[in-house]
mmCIF file of C-alpha atoms and ligand atoms in Angstrom:
data_model
loop_
_atom_site.group_PDB
_atom_site.id
_atom_site.type_symbol
_atom_site.label_atom_id
_atom_site.label_comp_id
_atom_site.label_asym_id
_atom_site.label_seq_id
_atom_site.Cartn_x
_atom_site.Cartn_y
_atom_site.Cartn_z
ATOM 1 C CA MET A 1447 105.885 82.410 68.593
ATOM 2 C CA THR A 1448 102.578 83.725 69.928
ATOM 3 C CA ASP A 1449 101.069 82.263 73.108
ATOM 4 C CA ASP A 1450 98.343 80.378 71.300
ATOM 5 C CA LYS A 1451 100.881 78.536 69.173
ATOM 6 C CA LYS A 1452 102.800 77.248 72.169
ATOM 7 C CA PRO A 1453 102.341 73.527 72.799
ATOM 8 C CA GLY A 1454 99.577 72.669 75.207
ATOM 9 C CA ARG A 1455 97.711 75.974 74.839
ATOM 10 C CA THR A 1456 94.610 76.433 72.719
ATOM 11 C CA ARG A 1457 92.099 79.196 72.112
ATOM 12 C CA LYS A 1458 88.577 77.834 71.935
ATOM 13 C CA SER A 1459 85.755 79.200 69.879
ATOM 14 C CA SER A 1460 82.282 79.392 71.438
ATOM 15 C CA GLY A 1461 80.890 77.806 68.272
ATOM 16 C CA ARG A 1462 78.353 80.629 67.857
ATOM 17 C CA GLY A 1463 80.515 82.784 65.635
ATOM 18 C CA GLN A 1464 81.922 84.699 68.625
ATOM 19 C CA ARG A 1465 85.507 84.222 69.748
ATOM 20 C CA ASP A 1466 86.034 83.225 73.316
ATOM 21 C CA LEU A 1467 89.416 84.792 74.026
ATOM 22 C CA ARG A 1468 90.084 82.763 77.175
ATOM 23 C CA VAL A 1469 93.225 80.713 76.892
ATOM 24 C CA ARG A 1470 92.611 77.086 77.748
ATOM 25 C CA VAL A 1471 95.476 74.903 78.877
ATOM 26 C CA LYS A 1472 95.284 71.236 77.975
ATOM 27 C CA THR A 1473 96.131 68.799 80.693
ATOM 28 C CA ALA A 1474 99.484 67.231 79.967
ATOM 29 C CA LYS A 1475 101.102 64.033 81.099
ATOM 30 C CA GLY A 1476 102.916 64.628 84.384
ATOM 31 C CA ARG A 1477 101.191 67.983 85.043
ATOM 32 C CA LYS A 1478 98.840 68.028 88.004
ATOM 33 C CA LEU A 1479 95.323 69.419 87.539
ATOM 34 C CA SER A 1480 96.093 72.144 90.104
ATOM 35 C CA SER A 1481 99.123 73.239 88.018
ATOM 36 C CA THR A 1482 97.045 73.259 84.846
ATOM 37 C CA LEU A 1483 94.386 75.421 86.522
ATOM 38 C CA TRP A 1484 97.064 77.769 87.953
ATOM 39 C CA LEU A 1485 98.670 78.153 84.517
ATOM 40 C CA GLU A 1486 95.285 78.795 82.906
ATOM 41 C CA ARG A 1487 94.477 81.442 85.511
ATOM 42 C CA GLN A 1488 97.837 83.167 85.015
ATOM 43 C CA LEU A 1489 97.422 83.215 81.229
ATOM 44 C CA ASN A 1490 93.960 84.759 81.502
ATOM 45 C CA ASP A 1491 94.688 87.248 84.260
ATOM 46 C CA PRO A 1492 94.751 90.835 82.931
ATOM 47 C CA TYR A 1493 96.906 91.944 85.890
ATOM 48 C CA VAL A 1494 99.557 89.341 85.016
ATOM 49 C CA ALA A 1495 99.674 90.667 81.436
ATOM 50 C CA ARG A 1496 99.745 94.262 82.673
ATOM 51 C CA ALA A 1497 102.593 93.518 85.103
ATOM 52 C CA ARG A 1498 104.610 92.049 82.234
ATOM 53 C CA ARG A 1499 103.851 95.075 80.026
ATOM 54 C CA GLU A 1500 104.654 97.652 82.692
ATOM 55 C CA GLY A 1501 107.786 95.902 83.983
ATOM 56 C CA TYR A 1502 106.557 94.905 87.437
ATOM 57 C CA ARG A 1503 107.842 91.717 89.000
ATOM 58 C CA GLY A 1504 104.373 90.432 89.731
ATOM 59 C CA ARG A 1505 100.655 91.240 89.731
ATOM 60 C CA ALA A 1506 100.918 92.026 93.487
ATOM 61 C CA ALA A 1507 102.296 95.440 92.470
ATOM 62 C CA PHE A 1508 98.786 96.531 91.486
ATOM 63 C CA LYS A 1509 97.416 95.830 94.960
ATOM 64 C CA ILE A 1510 99.724 98.394 96.588
ATOM 65 C CA LEU A 1511 99.180 100.801 93.657
ATOM 66 C CA GLU A 1512 95.421 100.620 94.167
ATOM 67 C CA LEU A 1513 95.703 100.924 97.958
ATOM 68 C CA ASP A 1514 97.960 103.951 97.574
ATOM 69 C CA ASP A 1515 95.661 105.537 94.975
ATOM 70 C CA LYS A 1516 92.962 105.451 97.643
ATOM 71 C CA TYR A 1517 94.904 106.231 100.847
ATOM 72 C CA ARG A 1518 97.953 108.221 99.576
ATOM 73 C CA PHE A 1519 100.663 107.044 101.959
ATOM 74 C CA LEU A 1520 103.501 106.606 99.395
ATOM 75 C CA VAL A 1521 104.221 110.305 99.026
ATOM 76 C CA PRO A 1522 107.466 111.814 97.697
ATOM 77 C CA GLY A 1523 110.035 111.878 100.494
ATOM 78 C CA ALA A 1524 108.484 109.032 102.506
ATOM 79 C CA ARG A 1525 110.716 106.390 104.100
ATOM 80 C CA VAL A 1526 109.221 102.969 103.469
ATOM 81 C CA VAL A 1527 109.943 99.542 104.938
ATOM 82 C CA ASP A 1528 108.599 96.600 102.911
ATOM 83 C CA LEU A 1529 108.458 93.415 105.005
ATOM 84 C CA GLY A 1530 108.570 90.238 102.904
ATOM 85 C CA CYS A 1531 109.390 92.104 99.720
ATOM 86 C CA ALA A 1532 110.362 89.286 97.296
ATOM 87 C CA PRO A 1533 110.206 89.251 94.317
ATOM 88 C CA GLY A 1534 109.881 93.029 94.565
ATOM 89 C CA GLY A 1535 106.707 94.404 92.955
ATOM 90 C CA TRP A 1536 105.716 96.471 96.007
ATOM 91 C CA CYS A 1537 109.255 97.893 96.258
ATOM 92 C CA GLN A 1538 109.158 98.891 92.579
ATOM 93 C CA VAL A 1539 105.921 100.814 93.161
ATOM 94 C CA ALA A 1540 107.266 102.432 96.337
ATOM 95 C CA VAL A 1541 110.473 103.558 94.564
ATOM 96 C CA GLU A 1542 108.392 105.360 91.905
ATOM 97 C CA ARG A 1543 105.907 106.922 94.288
ATOM 98 C CA VAL A 1544 108.254 108.149 97.029
ATOM 99 C CA ASN A 1545 110.707 109.447 94.406
ATOM 100 C CA ALA A 1546 113.541 107.264 95.713
ATOM 101 C CA LEU A 1547 115.542 107.814 92.515
ATOM 102 C CA GLY A 1548 115.003 111.577 92.618
ATOM 103 C CA GLU A 1549 113.408 111.534 89.150
ATOM 104 C CA LYS A 1550 110.582 113.929 90.054
ATOM 105 C CA SER A 1551 112.396 117.227 90.121
ATOM 106 C CA GLY A 1552 111.361 119.617 92.844
ATOM 107 C CA LYS A 1553 109.920 116.775 94.943
ATOM 108 C CA ARG A 1554 111.394 115.317 98.097
ATOM 109 C CA VAL A 1555 113.431 112.129 97.699
ATOM 110 C CA GLY A 1556 112.253 109.109 99.680
ATOM 111 C CA ARG A 1557 113.816 105.843 100.799
ATOM 112 C CA VAL A 1558 112.707 102.249 100.237
ATOM 113 C CA LEU A 1559 114.092 99.419 102.324
ATOM 114 C CA GLY A 1560 112.898 95.878 101.647
ATOM 115 C CA VAL A 1561 113.611 92.735 103.673
ATOM 116 C CA ASP A 1562 112.849 89.110 102.916
ATOM 117 C CA LEU A 1563 113.858 85.618 103.980
ATOM 118 C CA GLN A 1564 114.804 85.022 100.360
ATOM 119 C CA GLU A 1565 117.387 86.691 98.206
ATOM 120 C CA VAL A 1566 115.908 89.380 95.982
ATOM 121 C CA GLU A 1567 117.235 90.595 92.631
ATOM 122 C CA PRO A 1568 118.424 94.202 93.080
ATOM 123 C CA ILE A 1569 115.879 96.959 92.431
ATOM 124 C CA ALA A 1570 117.170 100.395 91.402
ATOM 125 C CA GLY A 1571 116.320 102.871 94.131
ATOM 126 C CA ALA A 1572 115.610 100.274 96.823
ATOM 127 C CA GLU A 1573 117.893 98.877 99.494
ATOM 128 C CA ILE A 1574 117.193 95.177 99.975
ATOM 129 C CA HIS A 1575 118.383 92.915 102.795
ATOM 130 C CA GLN A 1576 117.938 89.235 103.424
ATOM 131 C CA LEU A 1577 116.436 89.243 106.928
ATOM 132 C CA ASP A 1578 113.833 87.433 109.008
ATOM 133 C CA PHE A 1579 111.880 90.343 110.474
ATOM 134 C CA LEU A 1580 111.031 88.076 113.440
ATOM 135 C CA ALA A 1581 114.698 87.762 114.413
ATOM 136 C CA ASP A 1582 115.834 89.429 117.652
ATOM 137 C CA GLY A 1583 116.938 92.999 117.011
ATOM 138 C CA ALA A 1584 115.504 93.123 113.448
ATOM 139 C CA ASP A 1585 113.662 96.371 114.271
ATOM 140 C CA ASP A 1586 116.835 98.104 115.490
ATOM 141 C CA GLN A 1587 118.757 96.769 112.506
ATOM 142 C CA VAL A 1588 116.165 98.226 110.124
ATOM 143 C CA LYS A 1589 116.270 101.614 111.893
ATOM 144 C CA THR A 1590 120.068 101.581 111.595
ATOM 145 C CA TRP A 1591 119.907 100.819 107.860
ATOM 146 C CA LEU A 1592 117.260 103.508 107.419
ATOM 147 C CA GLY A 1593 119.087 106.034 109.569
ATOM 148 C CA GLY A 1594 115.958 106.629 111.642
ATOM 149 C CA ARG A 1595 112.275 105.805 111.735
ATOM 150 C CA ALA A 1596 109.968 104.975 108.827
ATOM 151 C CA ASP A 1597 106.845 106.740 107.583
ATOM 152 C CA VAL A 1598 105.352 103.546 106.147
ATOM 153 C CA VAL A 1599 105.699 99.881 107.130
ATOM 154 C CA MET A 1600 104.005 97.566 104.665
ATOM 155 C CA SER A 1601 103.664 93.813 104.629
ATOM 156 C CA ASP A 1602 102.410 91.474 101.949
ATOM 157 C CA MET A 1603 103.781 88.491 103.865
ATOM 158 C CA ALA A 1604 102.059 85.172 103.881
ATOM 159 C CA ALA A 1605 102.965 82.238 106.089
ATOM 160 C CA ALA A 1606 103.718 79.033 104.179
ATOM 161 C CA SER A 1607 100.416 77.315 103.411
ATOM 162 C CA SER A 1608 99.547 74.217 105.450
ATOM 163 C CA GLY A 1609 96.689 73.375 103.109
ATOM 164 C CA HIS A 1610 94.247 73.806 106.020
ATOM 165 C CA LYS A 1611 92.263 77.043 105.756
ATOM 166 C CA GLY A 1612 91.747 77.581 109.507
ATOM 167 C CA THR A 1613 95.391 76.915 110.374
ATOM 168 C CA ASP A 1614 96.581 79.191 107.575
ATOM 169 C CA HIS A 1615 94.293 81.945 108.820
ATOM 170 C CA LEU A 1616 95.651 81.732 112.390
ATOM 171 C CA ARG A 1617 99.220 81.728 111.067
ATOM 172 C CA ILE A 1618 98.714 84.794 108.923
ATOM 173 C CA VAL A 1619 96.989 86.657 111.752
ATOM 174 C CA ALA A 1620 99.990 85.859 113.998
ATOM 175 C CA LEU A 1621 102.324 87.104 111.260
ATOM 176 C CA VAL A 1622 100.353 90.343 110.856
ATOM 177 C CA GLU A 1623 100.339 90.903 114.626
ATOM 178 C CA ALA A 1624 104.118 90.468 114.641
ATOM 179 C CA ALA A 1625 104.415 92.872 111.698
ATOM 180 C CA ALA A 1626 102.248 95.394 113.586
ATOM 181 C CA GLN A 1627 104.482 95.099 116.677
ATOM 182 C CA PHE A 1628 107.471 95.656 114.389
ATOM 183 C CA ALA A 1629 105.753 98.724 112.942
ATOM 184 C CA PHE A 1630 105.174 100.134 116.458
ATOM 185 C CA ASP A 1631 108.945 99.950 117.037
ATOM 186 C CA VAL A 1632 109.908 101.437 113.695
ATOM 187 C CA LEU A 1633 107.213 103.955 112.681
ATOM 188 C CA GLU A 1634 107.375 107.693 113.081
ATOM 189 C CA PRO A 1635 104.314 109.196 114.836
ATOM 190 C CA GLY A 1636 101.671 109.805 112.164
ATOM 191 C CA GLY A 1637 102.994 106.846 110.123
ATOM 192 C CA THR A 1638 101.089 104.223 108.154
ATOM 193 C CA PHE A 1639 100.964 100.436 108.476
ATOM 194 C CA VAL A 1640 99.606 98.374 105.559
ATOM 195 C CA ALA A 1641 99.279 94.606 105.796
ATOM 196 C CA LYS A 1642 97.691 91.660 104.091
ATOM 197 C CA VAL A 1643 95.319 89.591 106.215
ATOM 198 C CA LEU A 1644 93.019 86.694 105.439
ATOM 199 C CA ALA A 1645 89.361 87.178 106.318
ATOM 200 C CA GLY A 1646 88.195 84.412 108.638
ATOM 201 C CA GLY A 1647 87.224 85.626 112.083
ATOM 202 C CA ALA A 1648 90.396 85.463 114.203
ATOM 203 C CA GLU A 1649 91.490 88.967 113.349
ATOM 204 C CA THR A 1650 89.122 90.797 115.752
ATOM 205 C CA GLU A 1651 91.761 91.317 118.463
ATOM 206 C CA MET A 1652 94.258 92.484 115.868
ATOM 207 C CA GLN A 1653 91.768 95.054 114.570
ATOM 208 C CA ALA A 1654 91.201 96.305 118.119
ATOM 209 C CA MET A 1655 94.957 96.581 118.659
ATOM 210 C CA LEU A 1656 95.336 98.598 115.462
ATOM 211 C CA LYS A 1657 92.473 100.901 116.444
ATOM 212 C CA ARG A 1658 94.199 101.601 119.770
ATOM 213 C CA ASN A 1659 97.400 102.585 118.005
ATOM 214 C CA PHE A 1660 96.248 104.404 114.858
ATOM 215 C CA THR A 1661 93.717 107.162 114.354
ATOM 216 C CA LYS A 1662 92.185 105.522 111.226
ATOM 217 C CA VAL A 1663 91.953 101.829 110.319
ATOM 218 C CA ALA A 1664 90.423 100.666 107.030
ATOM 219 C CA ASN A 1665 89.841 97.147 105.755
ATOM 220 C CA VAL A 1666 90.021 96.972 101.999
ATOM 221 C CA LYS A 1667 89.930 94.494 99.159
ATOM 222 C CA PRO A 1668 91.562 96.225 96.187
ATOM 223 C CA PRO A 1669 90.307 95.240 92.713
ATOM 224 C CA ALA A 1670 93.659 93.521 91.966
ATOM 225 C CA SER A 1671 93.068 91.076 94.828
ATOM 226 C CA ARG A 1672 91.454 87.986 93.336
ATOM 227 C CA SER A 1673 87.764 87.765 94.210
ATOM 228 C CA ASP A 1674 88.061 84.058 95.031
ATOM 229 C CA SER A 1675 90.798 84.721 97.598
ATOM 230 C CA SER A 1676 90.017 85.485 101.244
ATOM 231 C CA GLU A 1677 92.843 88.023 101.387
ATOM 232 C CA LYS A 1678 92.173 91.618 102.259
ATOM 233 C CA PHE A 1679 94.340 94.486 103.479
ATOM 234 C CA VAL A 1680 94.372 96.684 106.535
ATOM 235 C CA VAL A 1681 95.501 100.260 106.069
ATOM 236 C CA ALA A 1682 96.177 101.829 109.468
ATOM 237 C CA GLN A 1683 97.054 105.528 109.353
ATOM 238 C CA GLY A 1684 98.043 108.125 111.931
ATOM 239 C CA PHE A 1685 100.275 106.097 114.262
ATOM 240 C CA ARG A 1686 99.760 107.531 117.726
ATOM 241 C CA GLY A 1687 103.455 107.315 118.483
ATOM 242 C CA GLU A 1688 103.700 105.023 121.419
ATOM 243 C CA ALA A 1689 102.431 101.468 121.273
ATOM 244 C CA VAL A 1690 99.343 101.119 123.442
ATOM 245 C CA ASP A 1691 98.896 97.705 125.034
ATOM 246 C CA GLU A 1692 95.686 96.204 126.370
ATOM 247 C CA ALA A 1693 96.336 97.429 129.931
ATOM 248 C CA ASP A 1694 96.151 101.025 128.700
ATOM 249 C CA ASP A 1695 93.068 100.362 126.626
ATOM 250 C CA GLU A 1696 90.533 101.770 129.088
ATOM 251 C CA ASP A 1697 92.477 105.031 129.403
ATOM 252 C CA GLN A 1698 92.516 105.367 125.625
ATOM 253 C CA ASN A 1699 88.769 104.912 125.330
ATOM 254 C CA ASP A 1700 87.859 107.335 128.136
HETATM 255 C C1 SAM B 522 103.583 87.277 98.707
HETATM 256 S S1 SAM B 522 105.311 87.487 98.881
HETATM 257 C C2 SAM B 522 105.487 89.225 98.756
HETATM 258 C C3 SAM B 522 105.288 89.772 97.379
HETATM 259 C C4 SAM B 522 105.744 91.204 97.260
HETATM 260 N N1 SAM B 522 104.842 92.114 97.935
HETATM 261 C C5 SAM B 522 105.877 91.654 95.823
HETATM 262 O O1 SAM B 522 105.154 92.559 95.407
HETATM 263 O O2 SAM B 522 106.726 91.112 95.111
HETATM 264 C C6 SAM B 522 105.543 87.197 100.593
HETATM 265 C C7 SAM B 522 107.004 87.186 101.026
HETATM 266 O O3 SAM B 522 107.061 87.206 102.447
HETATM 267 C C8 SAM B 522 108.279 86.628 102.816
HETATM 268 N N2 SAM B 522 108.294 86.320 104.263
HETATM 269 C C9 SAM B 522 107.487 85.459 104.944
HETATM 270 N N3 SAM B 522 107.852 85.431 106.249
HETATM 271 C C10 SAM B 522 108.892 86.309 106.397
HETATM 272 C C11 SAM B 522 109.709 86.701 107.502
HETATM 273 N N4 SAM B 522 109.513 86.179 108.724
HETATM 274 N N5 SAM B 522 110.680 87.633 107.302
HETATM 275 C C12 SAM B 522 110.899 88.141 106.068
HETATM 276 N N6 SAM B 522 110.171 87.789 104.974
HETATM 277 C C13 SAM B 522 109.171 86.886 105.126
HETATM 278 C C14 SAM B 522 108.356 85.391 101.929
HETATM 279 O O4 SAM B 522 109.692 84.932 101.811
HETATM 280 C C15 SAM B 522 107.784 85.928 100.608
HETATM 281 O O5 SAM B 522 108.808 86.281 99.723
#
């Protein structure tokens, strides 16, 4: 059965002899308008279709692919920690790019370690643990699992939505700051930290903190990030090796 024959889905014609290929979803009894709009967006999203075709667990995979195409941090041999990795799209990309399965002959073999609050279906080439990265000792635990420090710490985590934009923004900034602190404890000097943030004003201090601790900090909105979403990503490269706190700030800027 093709999509357009499924109940509740129709393809509309523009009426001018041209086909409008957008899939429209009819409202159905018991389905909220927000669910109808979400379903319609999913059905019309080229990244959703591409993820299905290419075997990724979600469209989020393309965000890290596009970030890596630009900044080249997922290199063969790299050891990667993916914070908040469920359902696993970013891990799948990391496994391919760092050669965690050793499929690229002659290239170094990397490691991918993902953690999440939720259980995650196994991913070939990745080691996944159910862990709250905010728990005491989570950084040491991750270093033990990894057998040392990481070259990349990446986070696509989002705090549960409160429905209030300002509150959500503050929560995600706090989560990114915590992820950055985690990265300081786990990264090898020269390492990379990638994290999702929501644009909204409260991230100025976080940006300053990243600039103190990394040689290069970029703010990016990859094409796969929906244009109507306030999410963007920070890519901080060249970890200086020892976390610099505010007290040391003046020395750093001398
Ligand atoms: C948007 S999803 C990540 C999607 C993922 N990058 C992918 O490609 O499949 C965000 C994840 O962060 C996880 N998360 C949020 N807070 C966390 C925490 N404190 N520790 C571990 N995982 C967390 C959530 O459980 C959720 O699965």
